[in-house]
Coordinates of C-alpha atoms and ligand atoms in Angstrom, one line a residue:
M195 CA 7.0 -20.7 21.6
E196 CA 10.1 -20.9 19.2
Y197 CA 12.5 -23.6 19.0
I198 CA 15.3 -23.4 16.4
N199 CA 17.1 -26.7 15.1
M200 CA 20.1 -25.6 15.2
E201 CA 21.9 -28.6 13.2
E202 CA 19.4 -27.1 10.3
H203 CA 20.3 -24.1 10.6
F204 CA 24.1 -25.2 10.1
A205 CA 22.9 -27.8 7.5
H206 CA 21.1 -25.1 5.7
N207 CA 23.4 -22.1 5.5
L208 CA 27.3 -22.7 5.3
H209 CA 28.4 -19.5 3.9
S210 CA 30.7 -17.9 5.5
F211 CA 28.3 -15.1 6.5
W212 CA 26.3 -16.6 8.2
S213 CA 28.7 -18.8 10.8
I214 CA 29.2 -15.3 11.8
L215 CA 26.3 -14.5 12.3
L216 CA 25.1 -18.0 13.9
S217 CA 26.6 -17.1 16.7
L218 CA 23.7 -14.4 17.5
F219 CA 21.1 -17.0 17.0
F220 CA 19.9 -18.8 20.7
F221 CA 18.4 -22.0 21.3
F222 CA 14.7 -21.1 21.5
I223 CA 12.5 -22.9 23.8
Y224 CA 9.7 -21.3 25.7
S225 CA 8.2 -23.8 28.2
T226 CA 4.3 -23.5 27.9
C227 CA 1.3 -25.6 29.5
S228 CA -0.9 -24.1 26.8
S229 CA -2.0 -27.4 24.6
E230 CA -5.0 -25.0 22.6
P231 CA -4.2 -25.1 19.0
D232 CA -2.4 -22.0 17.9
V233 CA -1.2 -20.7 14.3
H234 CA 2.5 -22.1 14.6
I235 CA 4.4 -22.0 11.1
V236 CA 7.5 -24.3 10.6
Y237 CA 10.5 -23.2 8.7
L238 CA 12.2 -25.9 6.5
G239 CA 14.6 -23.2 5.1
H240 CA 15.4 -23.2 1.1
S241 CA 13.1 -24.6 -1.4
A242 CA 14.7 -27.2 -3.3
Q243 CA 11.8 -29.0 -4.6
H244 CA 10.8 -28.0 -8.4
D245 CA 7.8 -29.7 -7.7
H246 CA 5.8 -28.0 -5.4
Q247 CA 3.4 -30.7 -5.2
L248 CA 5.9 -32.8 -3.5
T249 CA 7.0 -30.4 -1.9
S250 CA 3.6 -30.3 0.1
D251 CA 3.1 -33.9 0.3
L252 CA 6.3 -33.4 3.0
H253 CA 4.8 -31.0 4.9
Q254 CA 1.5 -32.4 5.4
Q255 CA 4.2 -35.6 6.0
L256 CA 5.5 -34.2 8.9
L257 CA 2.2 -32.9 10.6
L258 CA 1.2 -37.4 10.0
N259 CA 3.5 -37.6 12.8
V260 CA 1.3 -35.5 15.3
F261 CA -1.8 -35.6 13.9
K262 CA -3.8 -39.1 14.1
S263 CA -5.8 -39.1 10.7
E264 CA -5.0 -37.4 7.5
E265 CA -8.0 -34.9 7.7
E266 CA -6.9 -33.6 10.9
A267 CA -3.6 -32.6 9.8
A268 CA -5.5 -31.1 6.0
Q269 CA -7.3 -29.4 8.5
S270 CA -4.7 -27.8 11.0
M271 CA -2.6 -27.2 7.7
I272 CA -3.8 -23.5 6.8
Y273 CA -0.7 -22.6 3.8
S274 CA 1.9 -24.8 2.7
Y275 CA 4.6 -22.9 1.4
T276 CA 6.9 -24.3 -1.5
Y277 CA 7.5 -21.4 -4.0
G278 CA 10.1 -18.5 -2.2
F279 CA 11.2 -21.5 0.7
S280 CA 9.6 -24.5 2.4
G281 CA 7.4 -24.1 5.2
F282 CA 4.6 -24.4 6.3
A283 CA 1.3 -22.4 8.8
A284 CA -0.3 -25.0 11.2
K285 CA -2.6 -24.7 13.8
L286 CA -0.5 -26.6 16.8
T287 CA -0.4 -27.4 20.6
S288 CA 2.6 -26.4 21.8
D289 CA 3.7 -30.0 22.3
Q290 CA 2.8 -30.3 18.7
A291 CA 5.3 -27.7 17.6
A292 CA 7.6 -29.3 19.8
T293 CA 7.8 -32.6 18.3
I294 CA 7.9 -31.1 15.0
A295 CA 10.7 -28.7 15.3
R296 CA 12.7 -32.6 16.2
K297 CA 12.1 -33.7 13.2
E298 CA 14.5 -33.9 10.3
G299 CA 14.7 -31.3 8.2
V300 CA 12.9 -28.6 10.2
V301 CA 14.8 -25.2 11.0
S302 CA 12.8 -23.6 13.1
V303 CA 9.1 -23.6 14.4
F304 CA 7.3 -20.1 16.0
R305 CA 3.9 -19.0 17.0
S306 CA 2.6 -17.0 14.3
K307 CA 2.7 -13.1 16.0
I308 CA 0.1 -10.5 14.8
L309 CA 2.2 -7.3 13.4
E310 CA 1.3 -4.5 13.0
L311 CA 1.4 -1.1 10.2
H312 CA 4.7 0.6 11.0
T313 CA 3.2 3.9 9.7
T314 CA -0.6 4.5 10.4
R315 CA -0.6 8.6 8.8
S316 CA 0.1 10.0 6.1
W317 CA 3.4 11.9 7.5
D318 CA 4.7 8.9 7.8
F319 CA 7.7 6.2 6.4
M320 CA 8.3 6.6 2.5
G321 CA 10.7 4.2 1.1
L322 CA 11.7 6.5 -2.1
P323 CA 12.9 9.6 -3.2
L324 CA 11.1 11.4 -4.7
R325 CA 12.0 13.5 -7.1
E326 CA 11.3 16.5 -9.3
T327 CA 8.8 16.1 -12.6
P328 CA 9.9 14.6 -16.2
D329 CA 8.7 18.2 -18.1
D330 CA 10.7 20.0 -15.0
D331 CA 14.1 21.0 -17.7
E332 CA 15.7 22.1 -13.9
A333 CA 15.8 18.8 -12.7
P334 CA 18.9 17.1 -13.4
Q335 CA 17.9 13.6 -15.3
S336 CA 19.7 10.7 -13.9
P337 CA 20.0 7.7 -16.0
S338 CA 17.2 6.2 -14.4
S339 CA 15.0 8.9 -14.1
S340 CA 14.3 8.1 -18.2
T341 CA 12.7 5.3 -17.3
F342 CA 10.9 5.7 -14.2
G343 CA 10.5 2.2 -14.0
D344 CA 9.5 1.0 -16.0
D345 CA 9.5 -3.0 -16.4
V346 CA 10.1 -3.1 -12.9
I347 CA 7.7 -4.6 -11.3
V348 CA 7.2 -3.4 -7.5
G349 CA 5.1 -5.8 -4.4
I350 CA 4.1 -4.2 -1.6
F351 CA 3.0 -6.2 1.3
D352 CA 0.7 -3.6 2.6
S353 CA -3.1 -3.0 3.7
G354 CA -4.1 -2.8 -0.4
I355 CA -5.4 -0.3 -2.7
W356 CA -7.9 2.3 -4.1
P357 CA -7.5 1.0 -7.2
E358 CA -9.5 4.2 -9.0
S359 CA -7.0 7.1 -7.4
A360 CA -4.9 8.7 -10.3
S361 CA -1.8 7.8 -8.9
F362 CA -2.6 3.9 -9.9
Q363 CA -3.6 4.3 -13.5
E364 CA -1.9 3.7 -16.7
E365 CA 1.3 5.7 -17.7
P366 CA 0.6 7.5 -21.4
G367 CA 2.3 5.3 -23.9
M368 CA 3.5 2.4 -21.3
G369 CA 4.5 -0.9 -22.5
P370 CA 2.8 -4.5 -22.4
I371 CA 2.9 -5.9 -18.9
P372 CA 6.5 -7.6 -18.8
G373 CA 6.4 -10.7 -20.1
T374 CA 8.1 -12.6 -16.1
W375 CA 4.9 -11.5 -15.1
K376 CA 3.2 -14.6 -13.8
G377 CA 0.4 -13.0 -11.1
E378 CA -2.5 -12.0 -11.7
C379 CA -5.9 -9.6 -9.7
I380 CA -7.9 -11.6 -7.1
S381 CA -11.5 -10.3 -7.0
G382 CA -13.2 -9.8 -4.4
Q383 CA -15.6 -7.6 -2.2
N384 CA -15.9 -3.9 -4.0
F385 CA -12.6 -5.1 -6.1
T386 CA -13.2 -5.8 -10.1
P387 CA -9.9 -7.2 -11.9
S388 CA -11.8 -6.1 -15.0
T389 CA -12.0 -2.0 -14.2
A390 CA -9.0 -2.9 -10.7
C391 CA -6.4 -3.6 -13.2
N392 CA -4.2 -2.5 -15.9
R393 CA -0.8 -1.9 -17.4
K394 CA 0.1 -0.2 -13.9
L395 CA -1.8 -2.7 -11.6
I396 CA -0.5 -5.8 -12.3
G397 CA -0.8 -8.1 -9.8
A398 CA -3.3 -7.9 -5.7
R399 CA -3.8 -10.3 -4.3
Y400 CA -5.0 -11.3 -0.6
Y401 CA -4.2 -12.8 2.6
L402 CA -6.3 -13.3 5.7
T403 CA -6.5 -17.2 6.1
G404 CA -4.3 -16.6 9.0
L405 CA -5.3 -13.4 10.4
E406 CA -9.1 -14.9 10.9
Q407 CA -7.8 -18.2 12.9
Q408 CA -5.4 -15.9 15.2
L409 CA -7.9 -12.7 15.6
G410 CA -10.6 -14.1 14.6
P411 CA -13.3 -13.4 11.5
L412 CA -12.9 -9.6 9.8
D413 CA -15.4 -7.5 10.6
I414 CA -17.0 -6.2 6.8
T415 CA -19.7 -4.3 7.4
P416 CA -20.4 -1.6 5.6
D417 CA -17.0 1.3 6.3
T418 CA -15.2 -1.5 8.4
E419 CA -12.8 -3.5 6.1
Y420 CA -13.4 -5.0 2.6
R421 CA -12.2 -8.9 2.0
S422 CA -10.2 -8.2 -1.2
P423 CA -7.7 -6.3 -2.7
R424 CA -9.6 -2.9 -1.3
D425 CA -7.7 -0.8 0.7
R426 CA -9.6 0.9 4.7
L427 CA -7.0 1.7 6.4
G428 CA -5.4 4.5 3.2
H429 CA -2.0 2.9 4.0
G430 CA -1.2 0.6 1.8
T431 CA -3.0 3.0 -1.1
H432 CA -0.3 5.0 0.8
T433 CA 3.0 3.5 0.2
A434 CA 2.5 2.4 -2.8
S435 CA 1.5 5.9 -4.6
T436 CA 4.9 6.9 -2.8
A437 CA 6.5 3.8 -4.0
V438 CA 5.4 4.4 -7.9
G439 CA 2.6 6.0 -8.2
S440 CA 1.8 7.4 -11.5
I441 CA 2.2 11.6 -12.1
V442 CA -0.8 13.3 -11.1
H443 CA -1.2 17.0 -11.7
N444 CA -2.7 19.6 -9.6
A445 CA -2.7 17.1 -6.4
S446 CA -3.0 18.7 -3.2
F447 CA -4.3 18.3 0.4
F448 CA -7.3 20.9 0.2
G449 CA -5.1 22.9 -1.0
L450 CA -1.8 22.6 0.7
G451 CA 1.2 21.5 -0.5
L452 CA -0.1 21.7 -4.1
G453 CA 2.0 20.4 -7.2
T454 CA 2.2 16.7 -9.0
A455 CA 2.3 13.2 -6.8
R456 CA 4.2 10.5 -8.6
G457 CA 6.6 8.4 -7.2
G458 CA 9.9 7.5 -6.9
A459 CA 9.6 5.5 -10.4
P460 CA 6.3 6.7 -11.6
R461 CA 6.2 3.5 -14.5
A462 CA 7.1 0.8 -12.4
R463 CA 4.4 -1.5 -11.9
L464 CA 2.4 -2.2 -9.2
A465 CA 1.7 -5.5 -7.4
V466 CA -0.2 -5.6 -4.3
Y467 CA -0.3 -8.4 -1.6
K468 CA -2.7 -7.7 1.4
V469 CA -1.7 -8.6 4.3
C470 CA -2.4 -5.9 6.7
W471 CA -6.1 -5.0 8.8
N472 CA -8.6 -3.4 10.2
K473 CA -8.6 -5.8 12.7
T474 CA -9.5 -4.1 16.0
G475 CA -10.6 -0.6 15.1
D476 CA -8.0 0.7 16.5
G477 CA -6.1 2.9 13.6
T478 CA -3.0 0.4 13.0
G479 CA -3.0 -2.2 10.8
K480 CA -2.8 -6.0 12.5
C481 CA -0.8 -8.8 10.0
S482 CA -0.2 -12.0 11.0
E483 CA 3.1 -13.6 10.3
A484 CA 1.3 -16.4 8.3
D485 CA 0.1 -14.6 7.1
I486 CA 3.0 -12.5 5.9
L487 CA 4.9 -15.3 4.7
A488 CA 2.2 -16.2 2.2
A489 CA 2.5 -13.0 1.2
F490 CA 6.1 -13.1 -0.1
D491 CA 6.3 -17.4 -0.9
G492 CA 3.7 -16.0 -3.3
A493 CA 5.9 -12.9 -4.6
L494 CA 8.3 -14.7 -5.7
R495 CA 6.3 -17.0 -7.0
D496 CA 4.5 -13.8 -9.3
G497 CA 7.7 -12.8 -10.0
V498 CA 8.1 -9.3 -8.3
H499 CA 11.3 -7.2 -8.8
I500 CA 11.3 -5.3 -5.5
I501 CA 8.9 -5.7 -2.0
S502 CA 8.7 -3.5 -0.2
A503 CA 6.9 -3.3 3.5
S504 CA 6.2 -1.1 6.4
F505 CA 5.5 -3.2 9.3
G506 CA 6.4 -5.3 11.9
T507 CA 6.1 -3.9 16.1
S508 CA 6.7 -0.9 17.7
I509 CA 7.8 -2.4 21.5
A510 CA 8.8 -6.0 21.7
Q511 CA 12.5 -7.2 21.1
L512 CA 13.7 -8.0 18.1
L513 CA 14.3 -12.3 17.7
P514 CA 17.2 -14.1 16.0
F515 CA 16.5 -13.9 12.5
F516 CA 14.9 -17.5 11.4
I517 CA 12.4 -16.8 14.5
W518 CA 10.6 -13.7 12.2
S519 CA 8.6 -14.0 9.2
A520 CA 9.9 -11.2 7.9
D521 CA 13.3 -11.7 8.3
I522 CA 12.8 -15.1 6.6
G523 CA 10.5 -14.4 3.7
S524 CA 13.0 -11.7 3.0
F525 CA 16.3 -13.8 2.7
H526 CA 14.5 -16.2 0.6
A527 CA 14.0 -12.7 -1.7
M528 CA 17.5 -12.2 -1.5
Q529 CA 18.2 -15.1 -2.7
K530 CA 16.4 -14.9 -6.2
G531 CA 17.3 -11.4 -6.0
V532 CA 14.6 -10.1 -5.5
T533 CA 15.4 -6.2 -3.1
V534 CA 13.1 -6.4 -0.1
V535 CA 12.8 -2.9 1.3
F536 CA 11.3 -2.4 4.7
S537 CA 10.4 0.7 7.7
A538 CA 13.1 1.3 10.5
G539 CA 9.5 1.5 12.4
N540 CA 7.9 4.4 14.1
Y541 CA 7.5 5.0 18.2
D542 CA 5.2 7.8 18.8
Y543 CA 7.6 8.9 21.7
S544 CA 10.8 9.4 20.5
P545 CA 12.3 6.3 20.2
D546 CA 16.0 5.6 22.3
P547 CA 18.8 3.9 20.3
S548 CA 18.9 0.4 19.2
T549 CA 14.9 0.8 18.4
V550 CA 15.6 0.3 15.0
K551 CA 13.0 -3.0 13.5
N552 CA 13.5 -4.9 10.6
V553 CA 17.8 -5.1 10.8
A554 CA 17.8 -8.2 8.7
P555 CA 21.5 -7.8 6.5
W556 CA 19.8 -8.7 3.8
S557 CA 17.2 -6.3 3.2
I558 CA 17.3 -2.7 3.4
S559 CA 16.2 -0.7 6.8
V560 CA 14.6 3.1 5.5
A561 CA 14.1 5.7 8.3
A562 CA 11.8 8.4 7.4
S563 CA 13.4 11.9 7.0
T564 CA 11.8 15.6 6.4
I565 CA 11.9 17.3 3.3
D566 CA 12.4 21.3 3.3
R567 CA 8.4 21.7 3.0
S568 CA 6.6 23.5 5.7
F569 CA 3.3 24.5 6.7
P570 CA 3.3 27.9 8.8
T571 CA 0.3 28.9 10.8
Q572 CA 0.0 32.2 11.7
M573 CA -2.1 32.8 15.5
V574 CA -3.2 36.6 16.5
F575 CA -4.3 37.1 19.9
D576 CA -6.5 40.0 21.7
N577 CA -6.4 40.5 25.2
T578 CA -7.8 43.7 24.1
V579 CA -4.8 45.2 26.1
T580 CA -1.6 44.0 23.7
I581 CA -1.3 41.3 20.5
L582 CA 0.9 38.5 20.4
T583 CA 1.4 37.6 17.4
V584 CA 3.0 33.9 16.9
K585 CA 3.4 31.1 14.1
G586 CA 3.6 27.4 14.3
Q587 CA 3.3 24.5 11.9
S588 CA 0.0 22.9 10.8
L589 CA -2.6 22.1 8.4
I590 CA -5.3 24.1 8.5
T591 CA -7.3 25.5 5.6
T592 CA -10.4 27.9 6.5
Q593 CA -9.7 30.8 10.2
I594 CA -11.0 29.8 13.0
D595 CA -12.2 32.9 15.7
A596 CA -12.4 31.8 19.1
N597 CA -11.7 32.0 22.7
L598 CA -8.1 31.0 24.1
A599 CA -8.6 28.6 27.3
D600 CA -5.5 27.2 29.0
A601 CA -5.7 23.0 29.2
S602 CA -6.3 23.4 33.3
S603 CA -9.7 25.2 32.9
H604 CA -11.1 22.2 30.7
F605 CA -8.6 19.3 32.3
Y606 CA -7.6 18.4 35.4
N607 CA -3.4 19.4 36.2
G608 CA -3.6 20.6 33.1
T609 CA -3.4 17.3 31.1
C610 CA -5.2 17.2 27.9
S611 CA -6.1 13.5 27.6
R612 CA -9.5 12.2 27.7
G613 CA -10.0 10.8 31.3
R614 CA -9.2 14.6 32.7
W615 CA -11.5 16.1 31.4
N616 CA -13.7 18.1 34.0
N617 CA -16.4 18.0 31.7
R618 CA -16.4 21.7 31.5
K619 CA -17.9 22.4 27.7
A620 CA -15.0 24.1 25.4
A621 CA -17.1 25.1 23.4
G622 CA -16.3 28.3 20.8
R623 CA -12.5 27.9 22.3
V624 CA -9.2 26.7 21.3
I625 CA -7.3 25.1 24.1
L626 CA -3.6 25.1 24.7
C627 CA -1.7 21.7 26.1
F628 CA 1.3 21.2 26.7
S629 CA 2.7 17.6 26.3
T630 CA 4.6 17.4 28.8
M631 CA 2.0 17.8 31.1
G632 CA 1.0 14.2 31.5
L633 CA 3.5 13.0 28.5
I634 CA 0.7 13.1 25.5
T635 CA 0.8 13.2 22.1
S636 CA -0.9 15.2 19.6
A637 CA -3.5 12.5 18.4
E638 CA -4.9 12.0 22.5
A639 CA -4.8 15.6 23.2
A640 CA -7.2 16.1 20.3
D641 CA -8.9 13.2 20.8
A642 CA -9.4 15.2 24.4
V643 CA -10.5 18.5 22.5
K644 CA -13.3 17.4 20.2
K645 CA -14.2 14.7 23.2
A646 CA -14.6 18.6 25.2
G647 CA -16.0 20.6 22.3
G648 CA -13.8 22.5 21.7
S649 CA -12.7 24.5 18.2
G650 CA -9.0 24.2 18.5
L651 CA -6.0 22.7 20.0
I652 CA -2.2 24.4 20.4
F653 CA -0.4 21.5 20.2
V654 CA 2.6 22.6 22.1
E655 CA 5.7 20.3 22.0
P656 CA 9.6 19.7 22.1
L657 CA 10.7 22.0 18.7
A658 CA 13.1 18.4 17.7
R659 CA 9.1 16.3 17.7
Q660 CA 7.0 19.4 15.2
V661 CA 5.4 17.5 12.9
P662 CA 1.7 18.6 12.1
Y663 CA -0.7 16.1 11.6
V664 CA -4.2 15.9 9.8
D665 CA -5.8 15.9 13.6
V666 CA -9.4 15.5 14.3
V667 CA -9.8 19.4 15.8
P668 CA -7.7 21.8 14.3
T669 CA -4.8 21.7 15.8
V670 CA -1.3 24.4 15.0
Y671 CA 1.5 22.6 16.8
V672 CA 4.8 25.1 18.1
D673 CA 7.1 24.5 20.0
I674 CA 7.9 24.8 24.1
Y675 CA 9.2 28.8 24.2
Q676 CA 6.2 29.8 22.3
G677 CA 4.0 28.0 24.4
T678 CA 5.6 29.9 27.2
K679 CA 5.0 33.0 25.5
I680 CA 1.7 32.2 25.2
L681 CA 0.7 30.8 28.3
H682 CA 2.3 33.6 30.0
Y683 CA 0.1 36.1 28.1
L684 CA -3.1 34.0 28.8
G685 CA -1.6 34.7 32.8
S686 CA -0.6 38.1 32.0
S687 CA -4.4 39.7 31.7
E688 CA -7.6 39.1 33.4
W689 CA -10.0 38.7 30.6
R690 CA -9.9 36.2 27.8
P691 CA -8.0 36.7 24.6
T692 CA -9.3 36.2 21.6
V693 CA -7.1 33.9 19.5
Q694 CA -7.1 34.2 15.1
I695 CA -6.1 31.4 13.3
M696 CA -5.1 31.8 9.4
P697 CA -5.3 29.3 7.3
T698 CA -2.2 27.5 7.0
R699 CA 0.7 27.8 3.5
S700 CA 3.0 26.1 2.1
I701 CA 6.0 26.8 1.9
V702 CA 9.5 25.1 0.5
G703 CA 12.9 25.8 0.8
K704 CA 13.1 27.2 3.8
A705 CA 13.1 24.0 6.1
P706 CA 16.4 22.2 7.3
A707 CA 16.1 19.7 5.2
P708 CA 16.2 16.4 5.7
V709 CA 16.1 15.3 9.2
V710 CA 15.7 12.4 10.3
A711 CA 12.1 12.4 11.8
Y712 CA 11.8 12.3 16.1
F713 CA 9.2 9.4 15.8
S714 CA 11.8 6.9 13.5
C715 CA 13.6 3.9 15.1
K716 CA 17.0 4.6 15.7
G717 CA 20.5 2.3 15.3
P718 CA 22.1 0.4 16.2
S719 CA 20.6 -2.4 15.8
A720 CA 19.8 -4.7 18.7
L721 CA 20.9 -8.0 16.9
S722 CA 24.6 -7.1 15.3
P723 CA 25.0 -3.4 15.3
D724 CA 27.9 -4.6 13.6
I725 CA 26.1 -3.8 11.0
L726 CA 24.9 -0.6 10.4
K727 CA 21.1 -0.2 10.3
P728 CA 19.0 1.6 9.4
D729 CA 20.6 1.8 5.9
L730 CA 19.1 5.1 4.8
S731 CA 16.3 7.8 5.3
A732 CA 14.3 9.0 2.9
P733 CA 11.1 11.4 2.7
G734 CA 8.8 10.5 5.2
V735 CA 7.0 13.4 7.0
N736 CA 4.2 15.3 5.5
I737 CA 4.4 13.6 2.2
L738 CA 1.7 14.1 -0.1
A739 CA 0.3 11.2 -1.9
A740 CA -2.9 8.7 -2.6
W741 CA -5.6 8.3 0.3
P742 CA -8.6 5.9 -0.1
P743 CA -12.5 8.5 -1.0
N744 CA -13.9 7.9 1.9
T745 CA -11.2 6.7 5.3
P746 CA -10.4 9.7 7.4
P747 CA -7.4 10.9 6.9
S748 CA -6.9 11.3 10.5
Q749 CA -7.5 8.0 10.8
S750 CA -10.2 8.3 13.8
S751 CA -14.0 7.4 13.0
S752 CA -15.1 10.3 15.0
D753 CA -13.6 11.8 11.8
T754 CA -16.2 12.8 9.6
Ligands
NAG327 C1 -6.5 22.2 -8.7 O1 -6.5 22.2 -7.8 C2 -7.4 22.7 -7.2 C3 -7.9 23.0 -5.5 O2 -8.4 21.2 -5.7 C4 -8.6 23.4 -8.5 O3 -9.5 24.2 -7.7 C5 -8.5 23.9 -9.3 O4 -8.8 24.2 -10.1 C6 -7.4 22.6 -10.2 N1 -7.2 23.3 -11.9 C7 -6.7 22.8 -12.8 C8 -6.4 23.7 -13.5 O5 -7.0 21.0 -12.7
NAG328 C1 -12.3 0.1 11.3 O1 -13.1 -0.8 11.6 C2 -13.9 0.0 12.8 C3 -14.9 -1.4 13.8 O2 -13.7 -2.2 14.4 C4 -14.5 1.7 12.9 O3 -15.0 1.7 13.5 C5 -13.8 2.1 11.9 O4 -14.5 3.1 11.0 C6 -12.7 1.4 10.6 N1 -11.7 1.9 10.3 C7 -11.5 2.1 8.8 C8 -10.2 3.6 8.6 O5 -12.3 2.2 8.3
NAG329 C1 -3.2 16.4 39.9 O1 -1.7 16.5 40.3 C2 -0.9 16.1 41.8 C3 0.2 16.3 42.2 O2 0.9 16.1 40.9 C4 -1.2 14.1 42.3 O3 -1.2 14.2 43.8 C5 -3.1 14.4 41.8 O4 -3.8 13.0 42.0 C6 -3.5 14.7 40.8 N1 -4.8 14.9 39.7 C7 -5.2 14.2 39.4 C8 -6.8 14.4 38.9 O5 -5.1 13.4 38.9

């Protein structure tokens, strides 16, 4: 349920810019019969009070309109936002929410939604471009590359941090923490500020109350989550090191992509705000809007200069700016001169036009593009009559020798998915799967081949979609032309061909780049199509960056 108080809207946003945008807003009232209390966000606009206690008291007063006692009101309150903006999160029934929405000073009231991390794999969205190392003589020296972001504080709203990573150690000669910094490192499960934080990682907080109120208590059994800023999912560690990671020489993924890893601004300071959690075990982080707004409030109080975040929903329609946490938070950040950078959103299948997310004009929406690096992998097929050689893309580090089998010998109708397995074991076999047979993703196919006991997967999909992933079984990606060639080769002989898959090599400078990744959401904005979105694209495909040592890069719990 969402409510927007149009009068308050105008009262708070009298800029001429706004009057244009306001015509886009709708008066939303979804009536529901539910009387179960739910986490709602009550948004009151700009926080004019310098007395935060007074603002907080005002929030309590508002709640007293719908609760009988101060105790009940206090109990329903989850967060009071008083620094970046004024508002609060509380457990309210729909009737209570409707009553509060009519009160003076209330801009909007909406149910706190659960968002997802936009990116769950290492090749995904990154916010800042990769440059050559500063000691590379051939790299052009731009004014910014001399300081590399020293004294800029970047707040990352994500799944937390793995502080021991080399990417978060101090750069040599780093100055003291900027005097404007008011944040801190909070201790928690497996997270001790005195060892985790330094002049590089200067802040670490976590926000969980909203999520637990909405989805129930967090599971903190070993290998599940940490009730602290420590990262379990890996996404936050990856994005943080991509944005501001210190220089790490001789970094590679099992030898692939070997080189110097570093963030776009390797001397910038890092403040971590953990808002996304491993809650449902499906590998996609879950983030509550109530927690996200608390992180905005906290980060603006702490004094970050830039906020980077990549969450949203992959399929839901865009909502008016003033009932969407990220748009509210980034609006007030912008008012304080803090730049907010969002992902444009990802989608497993090629997204159609007007799927771009995080489209508020006051924030930056970034699409993911490729870099000129590729991972060619050679395969040699032998049916004792002729030999076929095909090149694909992969991240395979050891040679594989196996027999080749078509998907149809192990999966009904040749659809490589778990549910279509015909129970025929595939030990010692590499299976040829077409994404077009049943419209499956490579992750589904790899999972299915793993279940069948296969030793590898050749995944055929349109060229435009080809991105090698870290999969639960070794997977080589080929385009439909090559896939068809292999399929016909397989059918041309009575003998089951053998296949030899060579270890992948990394090649730089050959692939055309940048190309916007197929999975990156496309404009124009469905909310304000006359404002161009995404704003820019940046390397976000097969980017090497930090990762927690005990989290599988495939993000599958079956991956040991
Ligand atoms: C660089 O990394 C590779 C692979 O991890 C390792 O074998 C090698 O010893 C490292 N070299 C240096 C100089 O650290
Ligand atoms: C997330 O939690 C589930 C259990 O809910 C667990 O199986 C999975 O391994 C966890 N994911 C990570 C990356 O730790
Ligand atoms: C296989 O495809 C045929 C024809 O499209 C369909 O009728 C049949 O139900 C499919 N079988 C399975 C197991 O999905």
